[in-house]
Every structure is written in structure tokens, then in C-alpha cells.
mmCIF file of C-alpha atoms and ligand atoms in Angstrom:
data_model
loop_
_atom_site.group_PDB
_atom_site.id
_atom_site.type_symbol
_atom_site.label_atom_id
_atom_site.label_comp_id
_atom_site.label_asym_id
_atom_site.label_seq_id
_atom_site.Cartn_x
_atom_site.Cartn_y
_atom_site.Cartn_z
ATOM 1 C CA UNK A 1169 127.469 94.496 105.120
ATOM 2 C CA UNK A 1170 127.302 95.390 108.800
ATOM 3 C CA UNK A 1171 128.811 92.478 111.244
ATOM 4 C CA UNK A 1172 126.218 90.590 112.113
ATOM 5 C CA UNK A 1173 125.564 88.253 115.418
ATOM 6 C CA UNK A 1174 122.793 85.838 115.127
ATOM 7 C CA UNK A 1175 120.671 84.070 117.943
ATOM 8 C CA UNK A 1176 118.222 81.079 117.401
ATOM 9 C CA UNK A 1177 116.794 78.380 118.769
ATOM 10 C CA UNK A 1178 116.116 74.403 117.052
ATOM 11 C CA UNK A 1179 112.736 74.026 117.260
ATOM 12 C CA UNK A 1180 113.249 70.171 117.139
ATOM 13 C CA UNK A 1181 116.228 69.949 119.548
ATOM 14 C CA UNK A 1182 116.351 71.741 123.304
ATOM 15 C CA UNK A 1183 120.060 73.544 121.663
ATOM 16 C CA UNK A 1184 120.543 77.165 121.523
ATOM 17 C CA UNK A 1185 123.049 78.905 118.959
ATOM 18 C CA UNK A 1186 124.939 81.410 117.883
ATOM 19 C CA UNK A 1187 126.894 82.767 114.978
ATOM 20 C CA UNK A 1188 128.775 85.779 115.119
ATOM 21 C CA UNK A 1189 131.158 87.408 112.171
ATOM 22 C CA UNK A 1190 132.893 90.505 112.611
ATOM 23 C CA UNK A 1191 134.724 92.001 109.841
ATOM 24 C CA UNK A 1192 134.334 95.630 109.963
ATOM 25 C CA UNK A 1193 134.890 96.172 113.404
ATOM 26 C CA UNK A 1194 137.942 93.933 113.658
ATOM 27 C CA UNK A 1195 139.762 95.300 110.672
ATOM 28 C CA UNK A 1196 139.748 98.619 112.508
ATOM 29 C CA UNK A 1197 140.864 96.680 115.529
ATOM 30 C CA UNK A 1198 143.225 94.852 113.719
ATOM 31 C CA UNK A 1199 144.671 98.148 112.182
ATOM 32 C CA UNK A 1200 145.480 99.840 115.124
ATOM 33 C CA UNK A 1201 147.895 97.253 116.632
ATOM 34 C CA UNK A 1202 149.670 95.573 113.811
ATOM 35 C CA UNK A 1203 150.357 92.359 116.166
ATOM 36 C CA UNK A 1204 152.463 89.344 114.524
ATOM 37 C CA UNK A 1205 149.738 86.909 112.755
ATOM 38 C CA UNK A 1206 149.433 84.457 115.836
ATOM 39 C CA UNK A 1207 148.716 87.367 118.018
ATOM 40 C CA UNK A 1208 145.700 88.565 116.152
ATOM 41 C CA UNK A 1209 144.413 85.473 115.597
ATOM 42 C CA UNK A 1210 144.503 84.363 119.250
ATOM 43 C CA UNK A 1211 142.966 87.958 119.989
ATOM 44 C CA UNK A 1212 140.554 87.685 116.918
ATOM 45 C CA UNK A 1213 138.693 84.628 118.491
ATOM 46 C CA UNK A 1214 138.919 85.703 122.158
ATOM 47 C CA UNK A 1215 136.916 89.086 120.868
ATOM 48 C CA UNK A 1216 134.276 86.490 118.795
ATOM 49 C CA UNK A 1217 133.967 84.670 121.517
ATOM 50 C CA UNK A 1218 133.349 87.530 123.820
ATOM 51 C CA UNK A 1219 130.527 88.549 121.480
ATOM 52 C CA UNK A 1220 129.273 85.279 121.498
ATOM 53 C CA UNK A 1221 129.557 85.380 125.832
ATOM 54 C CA UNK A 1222 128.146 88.629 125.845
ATOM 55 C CA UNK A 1223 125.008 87.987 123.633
ATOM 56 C CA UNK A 1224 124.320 84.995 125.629
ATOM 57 C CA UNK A 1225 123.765 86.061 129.172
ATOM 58 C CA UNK A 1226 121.259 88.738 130.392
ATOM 59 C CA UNK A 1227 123.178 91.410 131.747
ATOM 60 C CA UNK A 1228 123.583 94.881 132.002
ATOM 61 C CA UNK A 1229 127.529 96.255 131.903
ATOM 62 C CA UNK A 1230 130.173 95.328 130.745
ATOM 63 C CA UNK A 1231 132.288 92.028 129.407
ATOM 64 C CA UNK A 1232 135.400 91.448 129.989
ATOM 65 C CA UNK A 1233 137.616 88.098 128.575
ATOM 66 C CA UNK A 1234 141.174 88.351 129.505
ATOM 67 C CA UNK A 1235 143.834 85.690 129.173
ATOM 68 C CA UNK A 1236 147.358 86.629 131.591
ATOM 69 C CA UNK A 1237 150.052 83.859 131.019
ATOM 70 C CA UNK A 1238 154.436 84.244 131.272
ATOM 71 C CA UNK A 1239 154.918 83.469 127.460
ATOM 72 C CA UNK A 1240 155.171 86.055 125.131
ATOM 73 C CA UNK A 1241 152.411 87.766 125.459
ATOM 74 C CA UNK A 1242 151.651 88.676 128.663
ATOM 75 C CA UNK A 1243 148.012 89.644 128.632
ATOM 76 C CA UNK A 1244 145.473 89.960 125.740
ATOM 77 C CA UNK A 1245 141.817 91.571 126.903
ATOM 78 C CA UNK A 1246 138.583 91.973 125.169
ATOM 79 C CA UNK A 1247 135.692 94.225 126.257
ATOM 80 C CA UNK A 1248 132.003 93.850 125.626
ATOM 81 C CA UNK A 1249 130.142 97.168 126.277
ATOM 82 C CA UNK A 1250 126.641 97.389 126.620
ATOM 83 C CA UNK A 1251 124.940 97.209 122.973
ATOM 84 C CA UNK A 1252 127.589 95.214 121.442
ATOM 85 C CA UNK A 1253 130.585 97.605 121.329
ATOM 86 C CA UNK A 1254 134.251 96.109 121.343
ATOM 87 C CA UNK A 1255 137.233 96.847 121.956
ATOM 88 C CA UNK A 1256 140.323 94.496 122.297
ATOM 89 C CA UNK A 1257 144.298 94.686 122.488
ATOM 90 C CA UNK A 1258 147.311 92.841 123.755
ATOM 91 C CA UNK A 1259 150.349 93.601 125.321
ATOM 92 C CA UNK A 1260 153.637 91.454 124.317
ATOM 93 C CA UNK A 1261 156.905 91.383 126.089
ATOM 94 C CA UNK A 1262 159.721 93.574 124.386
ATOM 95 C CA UNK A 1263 161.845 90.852 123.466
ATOM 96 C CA UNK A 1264 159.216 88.494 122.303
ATOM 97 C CA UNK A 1265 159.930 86.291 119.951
ATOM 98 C CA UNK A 1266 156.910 84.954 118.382
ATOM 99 C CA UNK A 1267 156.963 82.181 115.599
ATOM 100 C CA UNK A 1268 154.729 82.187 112.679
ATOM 101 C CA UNK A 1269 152.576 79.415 114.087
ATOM 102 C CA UNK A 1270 152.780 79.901 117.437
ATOM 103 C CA UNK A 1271 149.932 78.340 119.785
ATOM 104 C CA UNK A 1272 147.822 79.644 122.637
ATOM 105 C CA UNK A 1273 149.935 77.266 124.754
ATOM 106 C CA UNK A 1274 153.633 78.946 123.679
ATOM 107 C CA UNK A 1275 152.114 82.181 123.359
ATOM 108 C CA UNK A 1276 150.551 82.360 126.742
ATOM 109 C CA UNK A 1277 151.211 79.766 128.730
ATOM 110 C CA UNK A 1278 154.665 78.174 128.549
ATOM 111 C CA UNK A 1279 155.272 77.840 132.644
ATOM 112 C CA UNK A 1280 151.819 76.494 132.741
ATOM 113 C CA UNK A 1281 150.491 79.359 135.179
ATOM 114 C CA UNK A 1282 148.681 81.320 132.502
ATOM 115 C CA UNK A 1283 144.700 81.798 133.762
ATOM 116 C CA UNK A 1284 141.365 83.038 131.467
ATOM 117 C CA UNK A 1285 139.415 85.198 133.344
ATOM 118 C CA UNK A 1286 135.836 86.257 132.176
ATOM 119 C CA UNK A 1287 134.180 89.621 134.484
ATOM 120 C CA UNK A 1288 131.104 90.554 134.359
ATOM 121 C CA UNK A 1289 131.000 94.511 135.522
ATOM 122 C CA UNK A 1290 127.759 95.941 136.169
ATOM 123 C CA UNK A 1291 127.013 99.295 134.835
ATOM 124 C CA UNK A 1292 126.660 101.821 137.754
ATOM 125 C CA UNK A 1293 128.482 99.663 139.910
ATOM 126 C CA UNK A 1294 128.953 101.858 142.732
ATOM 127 C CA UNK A 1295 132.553 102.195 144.705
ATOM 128 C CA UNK A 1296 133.243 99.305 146.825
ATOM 129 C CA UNK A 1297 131.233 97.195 144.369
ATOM 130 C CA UNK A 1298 133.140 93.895 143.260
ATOM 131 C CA UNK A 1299 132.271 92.659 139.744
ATOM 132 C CA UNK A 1300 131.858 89.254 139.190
ATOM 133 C CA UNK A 1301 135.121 87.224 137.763
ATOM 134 C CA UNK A 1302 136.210 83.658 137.377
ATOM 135 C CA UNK A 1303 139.235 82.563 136.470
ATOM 136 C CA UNK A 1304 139.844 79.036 135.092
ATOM 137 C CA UNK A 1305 143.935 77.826 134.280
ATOM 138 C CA UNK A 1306 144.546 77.792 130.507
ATOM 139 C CA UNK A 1307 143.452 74.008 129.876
ATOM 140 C CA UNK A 1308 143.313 73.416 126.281
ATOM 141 C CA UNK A 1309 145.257 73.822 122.967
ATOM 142 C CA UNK A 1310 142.856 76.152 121.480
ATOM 143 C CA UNK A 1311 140.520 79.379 123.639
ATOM 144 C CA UNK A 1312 138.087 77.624 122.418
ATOM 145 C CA UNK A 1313 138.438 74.339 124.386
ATOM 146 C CA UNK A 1314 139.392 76.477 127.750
ATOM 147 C CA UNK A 1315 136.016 78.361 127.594
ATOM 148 C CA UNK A 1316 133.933 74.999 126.724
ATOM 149 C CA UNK A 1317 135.837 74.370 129.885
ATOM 150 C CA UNK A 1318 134.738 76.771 131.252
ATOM 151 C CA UNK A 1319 131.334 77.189 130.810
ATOM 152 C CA UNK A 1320 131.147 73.022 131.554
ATOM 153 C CA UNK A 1321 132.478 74.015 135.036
ATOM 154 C CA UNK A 1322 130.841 77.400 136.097
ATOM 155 C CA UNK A 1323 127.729 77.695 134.159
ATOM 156 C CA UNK A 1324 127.292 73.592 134.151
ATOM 157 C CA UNK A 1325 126.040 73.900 130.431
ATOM 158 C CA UNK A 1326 127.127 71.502 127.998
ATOM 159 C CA UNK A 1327 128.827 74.077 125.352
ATOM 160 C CA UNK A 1328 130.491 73.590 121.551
ATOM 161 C CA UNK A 1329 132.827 76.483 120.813
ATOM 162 C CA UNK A 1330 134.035 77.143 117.073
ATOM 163 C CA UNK A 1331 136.412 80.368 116.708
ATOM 164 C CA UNK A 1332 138.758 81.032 113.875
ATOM 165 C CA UNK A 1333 140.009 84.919 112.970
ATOM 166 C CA UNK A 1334 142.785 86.410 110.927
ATOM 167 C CA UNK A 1335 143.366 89.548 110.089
ATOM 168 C CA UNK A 1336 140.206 89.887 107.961
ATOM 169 C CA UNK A 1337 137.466 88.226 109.950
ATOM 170 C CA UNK A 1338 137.068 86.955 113.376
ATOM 171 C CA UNK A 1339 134.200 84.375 113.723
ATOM 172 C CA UNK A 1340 132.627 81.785 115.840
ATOM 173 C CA UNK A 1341 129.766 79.759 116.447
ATOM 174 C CA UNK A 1342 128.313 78.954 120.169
ATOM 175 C CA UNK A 1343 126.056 75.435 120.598
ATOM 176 C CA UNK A 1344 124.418 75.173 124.431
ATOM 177 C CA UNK A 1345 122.237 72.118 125.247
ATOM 178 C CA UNK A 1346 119.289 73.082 127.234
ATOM 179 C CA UNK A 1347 117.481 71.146 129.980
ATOM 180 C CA UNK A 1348 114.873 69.278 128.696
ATOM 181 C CA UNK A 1349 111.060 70.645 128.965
ATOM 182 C CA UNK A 1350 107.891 68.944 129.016
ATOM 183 C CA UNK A 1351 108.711 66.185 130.975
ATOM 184 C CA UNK A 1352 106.690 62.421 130.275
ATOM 185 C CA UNK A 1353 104.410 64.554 127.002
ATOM 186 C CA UNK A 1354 107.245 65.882 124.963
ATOM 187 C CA UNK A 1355 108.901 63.056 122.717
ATOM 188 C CA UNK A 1356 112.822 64.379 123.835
ATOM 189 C CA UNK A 1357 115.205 63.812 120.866
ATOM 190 C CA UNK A 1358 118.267 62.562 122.331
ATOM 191 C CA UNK A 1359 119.887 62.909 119.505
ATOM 192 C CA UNK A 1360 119.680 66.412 118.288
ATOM 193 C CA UNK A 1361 122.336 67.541 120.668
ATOM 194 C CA UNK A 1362 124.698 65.052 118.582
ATOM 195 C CA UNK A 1363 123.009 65.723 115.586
ATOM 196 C CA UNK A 1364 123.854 69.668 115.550
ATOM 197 C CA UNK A 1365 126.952 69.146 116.490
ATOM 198 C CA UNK A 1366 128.271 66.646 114.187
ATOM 199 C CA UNK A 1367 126.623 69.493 111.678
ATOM 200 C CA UNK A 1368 128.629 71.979 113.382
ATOM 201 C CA UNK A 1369 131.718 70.297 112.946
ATOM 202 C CA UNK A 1370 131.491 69.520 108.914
ATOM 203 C CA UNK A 1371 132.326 73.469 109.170
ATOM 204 C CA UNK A 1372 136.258 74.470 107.776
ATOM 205 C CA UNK A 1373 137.697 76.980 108.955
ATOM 206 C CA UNK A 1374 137.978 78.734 105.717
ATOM 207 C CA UNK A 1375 134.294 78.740 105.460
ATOM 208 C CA UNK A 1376 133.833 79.993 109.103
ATOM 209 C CA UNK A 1377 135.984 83.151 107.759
ATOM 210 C CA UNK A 1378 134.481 83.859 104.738
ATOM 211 C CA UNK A 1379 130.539 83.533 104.863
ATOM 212 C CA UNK A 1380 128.475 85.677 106.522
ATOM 213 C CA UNK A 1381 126.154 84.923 109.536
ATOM 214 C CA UNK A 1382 123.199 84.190 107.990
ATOM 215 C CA UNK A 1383 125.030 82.302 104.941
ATOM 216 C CA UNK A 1384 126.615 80.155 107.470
ATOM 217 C CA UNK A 1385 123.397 78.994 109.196
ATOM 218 C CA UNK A 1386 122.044 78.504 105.621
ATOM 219 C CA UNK A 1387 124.612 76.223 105.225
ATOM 220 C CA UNK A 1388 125.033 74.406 108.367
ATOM 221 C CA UNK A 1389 121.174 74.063 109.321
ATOM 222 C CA UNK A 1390 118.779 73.853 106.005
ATOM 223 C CA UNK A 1391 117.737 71.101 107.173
ATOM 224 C CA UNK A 1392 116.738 72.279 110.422
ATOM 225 C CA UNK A 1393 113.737 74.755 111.933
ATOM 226 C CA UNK A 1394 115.005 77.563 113.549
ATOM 227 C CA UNK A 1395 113.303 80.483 115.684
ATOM 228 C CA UNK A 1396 115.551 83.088 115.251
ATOM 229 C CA UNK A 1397 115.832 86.410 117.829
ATOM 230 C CA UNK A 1398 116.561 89.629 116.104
ATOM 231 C CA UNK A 1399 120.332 90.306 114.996
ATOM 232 C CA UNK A 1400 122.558 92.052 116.471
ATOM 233 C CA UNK A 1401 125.172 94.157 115.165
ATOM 234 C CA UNK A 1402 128.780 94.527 116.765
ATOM 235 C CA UNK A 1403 130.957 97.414 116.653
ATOM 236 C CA UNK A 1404 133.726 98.823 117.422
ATOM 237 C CA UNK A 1405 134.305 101.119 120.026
ATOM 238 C CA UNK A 1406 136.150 102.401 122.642
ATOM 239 C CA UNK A 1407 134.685 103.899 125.743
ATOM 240 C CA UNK A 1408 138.130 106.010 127.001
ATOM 241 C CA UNK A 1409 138.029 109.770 127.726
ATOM 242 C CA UNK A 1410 139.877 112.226 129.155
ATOM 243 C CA UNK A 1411 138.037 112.231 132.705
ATOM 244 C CA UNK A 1412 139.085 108.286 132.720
ATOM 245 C CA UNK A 1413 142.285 109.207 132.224
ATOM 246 C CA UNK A 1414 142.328 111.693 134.517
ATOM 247 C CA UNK A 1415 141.361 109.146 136.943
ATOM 248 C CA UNK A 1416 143.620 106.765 136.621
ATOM 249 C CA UNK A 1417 146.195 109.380 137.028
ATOM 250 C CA UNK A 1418 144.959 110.512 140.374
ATOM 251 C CA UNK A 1419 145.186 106.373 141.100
ATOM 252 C CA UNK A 1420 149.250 107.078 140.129
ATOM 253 C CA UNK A 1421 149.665 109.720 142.872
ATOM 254 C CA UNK A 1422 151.004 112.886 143.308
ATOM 255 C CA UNK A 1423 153.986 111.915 143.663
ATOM 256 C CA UNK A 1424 154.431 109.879 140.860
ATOM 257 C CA UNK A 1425 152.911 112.241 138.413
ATOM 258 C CA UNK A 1426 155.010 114.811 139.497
ATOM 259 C CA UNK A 1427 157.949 113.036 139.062
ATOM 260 C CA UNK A 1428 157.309 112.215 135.287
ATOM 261 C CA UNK A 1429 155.618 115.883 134.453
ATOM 262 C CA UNK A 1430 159.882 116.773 136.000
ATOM 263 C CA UNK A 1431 161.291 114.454 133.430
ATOM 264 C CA UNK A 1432 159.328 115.012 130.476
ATOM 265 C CA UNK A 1433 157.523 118.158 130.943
ATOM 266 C CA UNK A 1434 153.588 116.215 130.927
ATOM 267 C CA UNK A 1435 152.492 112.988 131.577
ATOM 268 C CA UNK A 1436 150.789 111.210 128.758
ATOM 269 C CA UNK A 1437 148.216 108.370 129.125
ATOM 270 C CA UNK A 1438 147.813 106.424 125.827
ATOM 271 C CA UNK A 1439 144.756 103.928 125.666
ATOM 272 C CA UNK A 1440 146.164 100.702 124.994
ATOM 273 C CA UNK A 1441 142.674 100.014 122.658
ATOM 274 C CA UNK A 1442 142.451 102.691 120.805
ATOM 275 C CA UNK A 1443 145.798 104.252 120.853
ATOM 276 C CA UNK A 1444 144.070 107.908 121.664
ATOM 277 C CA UNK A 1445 146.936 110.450 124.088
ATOM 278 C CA UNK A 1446 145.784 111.934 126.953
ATOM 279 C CA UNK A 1447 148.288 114.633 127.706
ATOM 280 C CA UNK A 1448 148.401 116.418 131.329
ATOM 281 C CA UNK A 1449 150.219 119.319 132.014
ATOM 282 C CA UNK A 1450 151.955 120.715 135.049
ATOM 283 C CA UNK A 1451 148.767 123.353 135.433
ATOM 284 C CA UNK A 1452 146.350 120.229 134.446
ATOM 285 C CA UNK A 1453 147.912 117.754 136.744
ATOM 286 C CA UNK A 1454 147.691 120.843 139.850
ATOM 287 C CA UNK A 1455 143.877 121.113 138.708
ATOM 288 C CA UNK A 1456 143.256 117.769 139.093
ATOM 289 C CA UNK A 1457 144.675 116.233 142.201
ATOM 290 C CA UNK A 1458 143.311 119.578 143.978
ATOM 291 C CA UNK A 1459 140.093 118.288 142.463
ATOM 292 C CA UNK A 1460 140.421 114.731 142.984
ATOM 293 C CA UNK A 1461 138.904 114.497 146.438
ATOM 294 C CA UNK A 1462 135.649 116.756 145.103
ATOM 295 C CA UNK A 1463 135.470 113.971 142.556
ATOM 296 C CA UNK A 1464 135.509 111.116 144.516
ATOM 297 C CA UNK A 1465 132.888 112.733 146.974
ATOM 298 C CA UNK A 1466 130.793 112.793 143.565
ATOM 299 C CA UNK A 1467 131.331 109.800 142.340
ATOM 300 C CA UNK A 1468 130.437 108.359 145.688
ATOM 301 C CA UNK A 1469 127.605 109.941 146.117
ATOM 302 C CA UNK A 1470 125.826 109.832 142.045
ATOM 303 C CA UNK A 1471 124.827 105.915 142.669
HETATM 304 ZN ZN1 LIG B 2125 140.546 104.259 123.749
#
């Protein structure tokens, strides 16, 4: 079964939701790093939640989640293209020693100066451009409660956030009240807010990981009308190329390059998602810093 992420609506209570669970898409993820358990289960529910993020907001581009702390690991990121494709990895200090049930605090955040940034990059953003970030500290023992913080503070919408992932399955489910509508005629039910929630929360963890979307809403919600929007179905993939990688090699310098392609002969750029090589040459590397400027006037002038 493809992963599926669903979208829906109570009819009797002004709450939104969604359920994402990706199983396909993060074993492949999960197979190409190999990170210790904690790792990939920190990075499992930062990538459902970034489906969740994504599917939520209108927005053409890209998604980006990142969490940058001292512990050890340094930096885990998770991208959102456009259509639902995903890519995520991590990068761990060398000498990290990670125990079996680490937490997002010792992982990430030991000194207490570890931040969760979520960008927003527009496609075609032209050069100059600034996507849109914030950045919040890492408030919260799980990334769940630091992006309900979150989304309380920058978005001002009361948000329930349930992630869980291991090296099977990463899953979550997304709750946002909505203001009110109707005013004096509709019959508001203050309750429902509560109501779905408390439903919410009679989920286990185990169950989160091992039903699919729509089994899960069965389960949580038959007793409640839903208007569902069509599924959606994250994948994924990773949008690196050679031209990318020539770029960022131009953003090394000459200098720079040259000095590795005397040391080893080429300079190779391996994507830290995907684990593809980009390998550059002495004649490649002439070809394209004598071609970088031409580029640049391109790229400056295509938007
Ligand atoms: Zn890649």
C-alpha cells in the first residue's frame, strides 16, 4: 500500500486533521543512513511532521524542518518538495556517543542552545530572494511539543501534535482548532476541541506505527462526521543533480577546489540525502569555474 496522508475536516467541531503514515518512503530513507535507533526515530517524526506542515499550508516550494543543537547530533533536516517528495538525513559528531534511549534533549540539545527552524522556500525564488524561516529554541522533551510550540507562537493556532517512527514507519497525526464561524446562528460546540483530542490521545504508540491512515481515523473517529480532501501520497525523493553540485562547488572557490583536485586528483560532492557522488575532474572543475559567471548571468536573468 502506497503511504498515504489524509486531510479532513469534523463536520460537528471547527478542528481540522491530519494523519500521515509513511512506510515505503522511509524504509528507503531509513536504509541509506543506518543511524543508531534514537537517531532515526527523532528523524522519523521530524520527516512526519514535515509532511504533516507541508500538507497544511498553501504554498508553492519547498519545506524545510531542521533542528541544529551541540549534542550529538549536530543537525538533522527534512525537506518537503513540491507534490509531497521527501528527503531527510542527519549528521552526528564523529565521536558521538549515543545511548539506546537517548532523548531529543541529550541528543540535540545538551548546552541548551539547540534551535528548530521551519523555511518555507518558494519555488523560482529568484537571487537575492530570502525564504521565509523561523526559528524557535528547542522547548520540549519531545519535536512534537517544540512544534505545538511553535505553531501556538507563530501561526497563533491552537495545535495537537502526535509523532512516533522507528525504523519501519514514521507517523503522526496533526489536530488545529479553527476560529469559530457563524457567529450568534451556529450552536458552537465548545467541547469538540476537547472532545477530539481526548480521542486523539486514547492512541498508543504502537497503534500509531502499525495501522494505516485510513484504519487509524476508523479507529479514532467512528463516531465522528468527517469531510475528507483527497489523499495524498508521499514519496521519496531527492532533488540533487550534477548542475547543483556543480554549483555549490563554484560557492567553494577556485581556490579551494583546486587545492583538493592537488591532493586527491578530483573533488567529490556526495549528497548527504541520498548518498549519490558527484565527481569533478581537473578538466571538469576548469570547465566550470570558466563557466560559472555565464551561469550566474543565466540564472539571474531566467526569473
Ligand atoms: Zn541526493
Amino acid at each position: 500500500m502506497a503511504d498515504t496522508l489524509l486531510k479532513f475536516l469534523f463536520r460537528d467541531a471547527p478542528v481540522r486533521g491530519e494523519i500521515v503514515r509513511l512506510q515505503a518512503s522511509w524504509r528507503q530513507m531509513v536504509a541509506l543512513h543506518r543511524y543508531p535507533a534514537p537517531v532515526t526515530r527523532l528523524l522519523g517524526e521530524m520527516t512526519a511532521a514535515a509532511a504533516l506542515l507541508a500538507a497544511n499550508i498553501k504554498f508553492d516550494g519547498a519545506l524545510i524542518l531542521q533542528v541544529q543543537g551541540n549534542g550529538p547530533v549536530r543537525l538533522l533536516v527534512v525537506e518537503v518538495q513540491p507534490g509531497m517528495r521527501l528527503r531527510a538525513t542527519a549528521k552526528l559528531r564523529e565521536t558521538a556517543a549515543i545511548g539506546e534511549d537517548a532523548t531529543l534533549q541529550q541528543l540535540t540539545n545538551p548546552n541548551g542552545d539547540g534551535r528548530c527552524a521551519i523555511t518555507l522556500d518558494p519555488a523560482g525564488r529568484h537571487p537575492g530572494q530570502q525564504p521565509y524561516q523561523g526559528v524557535v529554541p528547542l522547548d520540549g522533551d519531545t519535536i512534537a511539543q517544540v512544534l505545538e510550540n511553535y505553531l501556538r507562537r507563530s501561526e497563533q493556532i491552537e495545535s495537537k501534535l502526535w509523532l512516533a517512527a522507528d525504523e519501519n514507519a514514521a507517523a503522526g497525526v496533526l489536530l488545529q482548532k479553527l476560529p469559530q464561524e457563524g457567529g450568534a446562528a451556529a450552536r458552537p460546540d465548545v467541547d469538540a476541541w476537547q472532545r477530539v483530542g481526548a480521542l486523539t490521545a486514547t492512541l498508543t504508540r504502537d497503534e500509531l506505527l502499525a495501522l494505516e491512515a485510513q484504519a487509524l481515523a476508523r479507529r479514532l473517529y467512528w463516531e465522528e462526521q468527517l469531510e475528507h480532501f483527497p489523499p495524498m501520497q508521499p514519496r521519496f525523493e531527492c532533488n540533487c543533480s550534477r548542475s547543483r553540485s556543480g554549483r555549490m562547488l563554484l560557492a567553494l572557490g577556485r581556490e579551494e577546489a583546486d587545492s583538493i583536485l592537488a591532493e586527491r586528483g578530483a573533488v567529490e560532492i556526495t549528497c548527504d540525502f541520498c548518498n549519490a557522488r558527484y565527481a569533478f575532474d581537473a578538466v571538469d572543475v576548469g570547465q566550470l569555474f570558466a563557466s560559472g559567471a555565464m551561469r550566474e548571468a543565466d540564472a539571474s536573468t531566467r526569473h
